[in-house]
Amino acid sequence: MVKRAALIASGIRADGHREILGVQIGDSENYTTWEDMFKWLKGRGLSGVYFVISDDHCGITKAVDKYFQGATWQRCQVHLMRNLLGHSPTKVRGGVAAAAKLVLQSADMPEARRRLTEFIEQFDKSAPKAVACMEAGFEDAMAIMALPEKVPQKIAHHQHAGALERGN
């Protein structure tokens, strides 16, 4: 058995339907592997990408910058939540999850910042690593707030790398 990375790119079309754009197997989730994936997708005609959601691998963010100039990158909120819970003591995980959901599901940035402050104050002593993780990932996880209102908010919660296409 050999460990390999399965790279999956999915897209949300303008009509709101999600579809798999491509799958490739690579040695790891590094820049070169994502670069090959994005080059392949663009060669197949992928265009108009303006929003990408993924976990926080520097390889994918660097490749997004190269192949989809001007696209907004967002840290996947599901992955951030997993990280927060992994940094939380067992006895406060439920509270961390509930408070983090309030932050991530805020209606706008002022509300999100207010809820972030509440999160920090509530868990600063009992879950300091989770607080540090939330502070470090907050701006990247809330990138969706900068999109036009017509874009479905549910795309912020997709678990895997996704590309939002115009018109296709």
Coordinates of C-alpha atoms in Angstrom, one line a residue:
M1 CA 0.0 0.0 0.0
V2 CA 1.3 3.4 -0.9
K3 CA 0.0 6.7 0.6
R4 CA -1.3 9.1 -2.1
A5 CA -3.3 12.2 -2.1
A6 CA -6.6 12.3 -4.0
L7 CA -7.2 15.9 -5.3
I8 CA -10.9 16.6 -6.0
A9 CA -12.0 19.9 -7.5
S10 CA -15.7 20.6 -7.5
G11 CA -17.6 23.6 -8.8
I12 CA -20.8 25.5 -8.1
R13 CA -22.4 26.6 -11.3
A14 CA -24.2 29.9 -11.7
D15 CA -27.5 28.0 -11.3
G16 CA -26.3 26.7 -7.9
H17 CA -25.6 23.1 -8.9
R18 CA -22.4 21.5 -7.6
E19 CA -20.4 19.2 -9.9
I20 CA -17.1 17.4 -9.9
L21 CA -14.6 19.3 -12.2
G22 CA -11.8 16.7 -11.9
V23 CA -10.0 14.2 -9.8
Q24 CA -6.2 13.5 -9.8
I25 CA -4.0 11.4 -7.7
G26 CA -0.7 12.9 -6.5
D27 CA 2.1 12.2 -4.1
S28 CA 0.9 14.9 -1.6
E29 CA -1.1 18.1 -1.3
N30 CA 1.8 20.3 -2.2
Y31 CA 2.2 23.2 -4.6
T32 CA 3.4 21.1 -7.6
T33 CA 0.5 18.7 -7.3
W34 CA -2.1 21.4 -7.1
E35 CA -0.3 23.3 -9.9
D36 CA -0.6 20.2 -12.1
M37 CA -4.3 19.9 -11.2
F38 CA -5.1 23.5 -12.0
K39 CA -3.1 23.5 -15.2
W40 CA -5.0 20.3 -16.3
L41 CA -8.4 21.9 -15.4
K42 CA -7.6 25.1 -17.3
G43 CA -6.5 23.0 -20.3
R44 CA -9.9 21.3 -20.2
G45 CA -11.5 24.7 -20.5
L46 CA -12.1 25.8 -16.8
S47 CA -12.4 29.6 -16.7
G48 CA -14.1 32.3 -14.8
V49 CA -13.1 31.0 -11.4
Y50 CA -13.5 33.7 -8.8
F51 CA -13.9 31.9 -5.5
V52 CA -12.0 28.9 -4.1
I53 CA -12.6 27.1 -0.8
S54 CA -10.0 24.7 0.6
D55 CA -8.2 23.7 3.7
D56 CA -5.2 25.7 4.7
H57 CA -2.4 24.1 2.7
C58 CA 0.1 26.6 1.5
G59 CA 0.5 24.6 -1.7
I60 CA -3.1 25.1 -2.9
T61 CA -3.2 28.8 -1.9
K62 CA 0.0 29.4 -3.9
A63 CA -1.4 27.5 -6.9
V64 CA -4.7 29.4 -6.7
D65 CA -2.7 32.7 -6.8
K66 CA -0.9 31.5 -9.9
Y67 CA -3.7 30.0 -11.9
F68 CA -6.7 32.0 -10.9
Q69 CA -5.5 35.5 -10.5
G70 CA -8.0 37.7 -8.8
A71 CA -9.9 34.8 -7.3
T72 CA -10.8 35.0 -3.6
W73 CA -9.5 32.1 -1.5
Q74 CA -11.4 31.1 1.6
R75 CA -10.3 28.7 4.3
C76 CA -12.8 25.9 4.6
Q77 CA -15.0 26.5 7.6
V78 CA -15.5 22.8 8.2
H79 CA -11.7 22.3 8.4
L80 CA -11.3 25.3 10.7
M81 CA -14.0 23.8 13.0
R82 CA -12.1 20.5 13.1
N83 CA -8.9 22.4 13.9
L84 CA -10.7 24.3 16.7
L85 CA -12.1 21.2 18.3
G86 CA -8.7 19.5 18.0
H87 CA -7.2 22.3 20.0
S88 CA -9.9 22.3 22.7
P89 CA -9.9 20.3 25.9
T90 CA -12.7 17.7 25.9
K91 CA -14.7 19.3 28.6
V92 CA -15.2 22.5 26.5
R93 CA -15.5 21.1 23.0
G94 CA -19.3 21.4 22.9
G95 CA -19.1 25.0 23.9
V96 CA -16.3 25.8 21.5
A97 CA -18.3 24.2 18.7
A98 CA -21.5 26.1 19.5
A99 CA -19.7 29.5 19.9
A100 CA -17.6 28.9 16.7
K101 CA -20.8 28.2 14.7
L102 CA -22.2 31.5 15.8
V103 CA -19.1 33.2 14.5
L104 CA -19.0 31.4 11.2
Q105 CA -22.7 31.6 10.5
S106 CA -22.9 35.4 11.2
A107 CA -25.1 37.4 8.9
D108 CA -22.4 40.1 8.3
M109 CA -18.8 41.0 9.3
P110 CA -19.8 43.3 12.2
E111 CA -21.8 40.5 13.8
A112 CA -18.9 38.0 13.0
R113 CA -16.4 40.3 14.7
R114 CA -18.6 40.8 17.7
R115 CA -19.1 37.1 18.0
L116 CA -15.4 36.5 17.6
T117 CA -14.7 38.9 20.5
E118 CA -17.3 36.9 22.6
F119 CA -15.6 33.6 21.6
I120 CA -12.2 34.9 22.6
E121 CA -13.5 36.2 26.0
Q122 CA -15.3 33.0 26.7
F123 CA -12.5 30.6 25.9
D124 CA -9.3 32.6 26.5
K125 CA -8.6 30.7 29.7
S126 CA -10.2 27.3 29.1
A127 CA -9.1 26.7 25.4
P128 CA -6.3 29.2 24.6
K129 CA -5.1 27.1 21.6
A130 CA -8.6 27.1 20.1
V131 CA -8.7 30.9 20.6
A132 CA -5.3 31.3 18.8
C133 CA -6.5 29.0 16.0
M134 CA -9.8 31.0 15.6
E135 CA -7.9 34.3 15.6
A136 CA -5.4 33.1 13.0
G137 CA -8.1 31.6 10.7
F138 CA -10.9 34.1 11.1
E139 CA -10.3 36.5 8.2
D140 CA -9.6 33.6 5.8
A141 CA -12.7 31.7 6.9
M142 CA -14.9 34.7 6.5
A143 CA -13.9 35.6 2.9
I144 CA -17.3 34.7 1.7
M145 CA -18.6 37.9 3.3
A146 CA -17.0 39.9 0.6
L147 CA -19.0 38.2 -2.2
P148 CA -22.2 39.6 -3.7
E149 CA -25.4 38.7 -1.8
K150 CA -26.7 36.6 -4.8
V151 CA -23.9 34.0 -4.2
P152 CA -25.4 31.2 -2.0
Q153 CA -23.9 31.4 1.5
K154 CA -24.0 27.6 1.7
I155 CA -20.8 27.3 -0.5
A156 CA -18.8 28.5 2.5
H157 CA -19.5 25.2 4.2
H158 CA -18.3 22.8 1.4
Q159 CA -15.6 20.5 2.7
H160 CA -13.3 20.1 -0.2
A161 CA -11.5 22.5 -2.6
G162 CA -14.1 24.1 -4.8
A163 CA -14.1 26.5 -7.6
L164 CA -17.1 28.8 -8.2
E165 CA -17.6 29.4 -11.9
R166 CA -19.4 32.2 -13.7
G167 CA -22.1 31.1 -16.1
N168 CA -21.2 27.4 -16.7

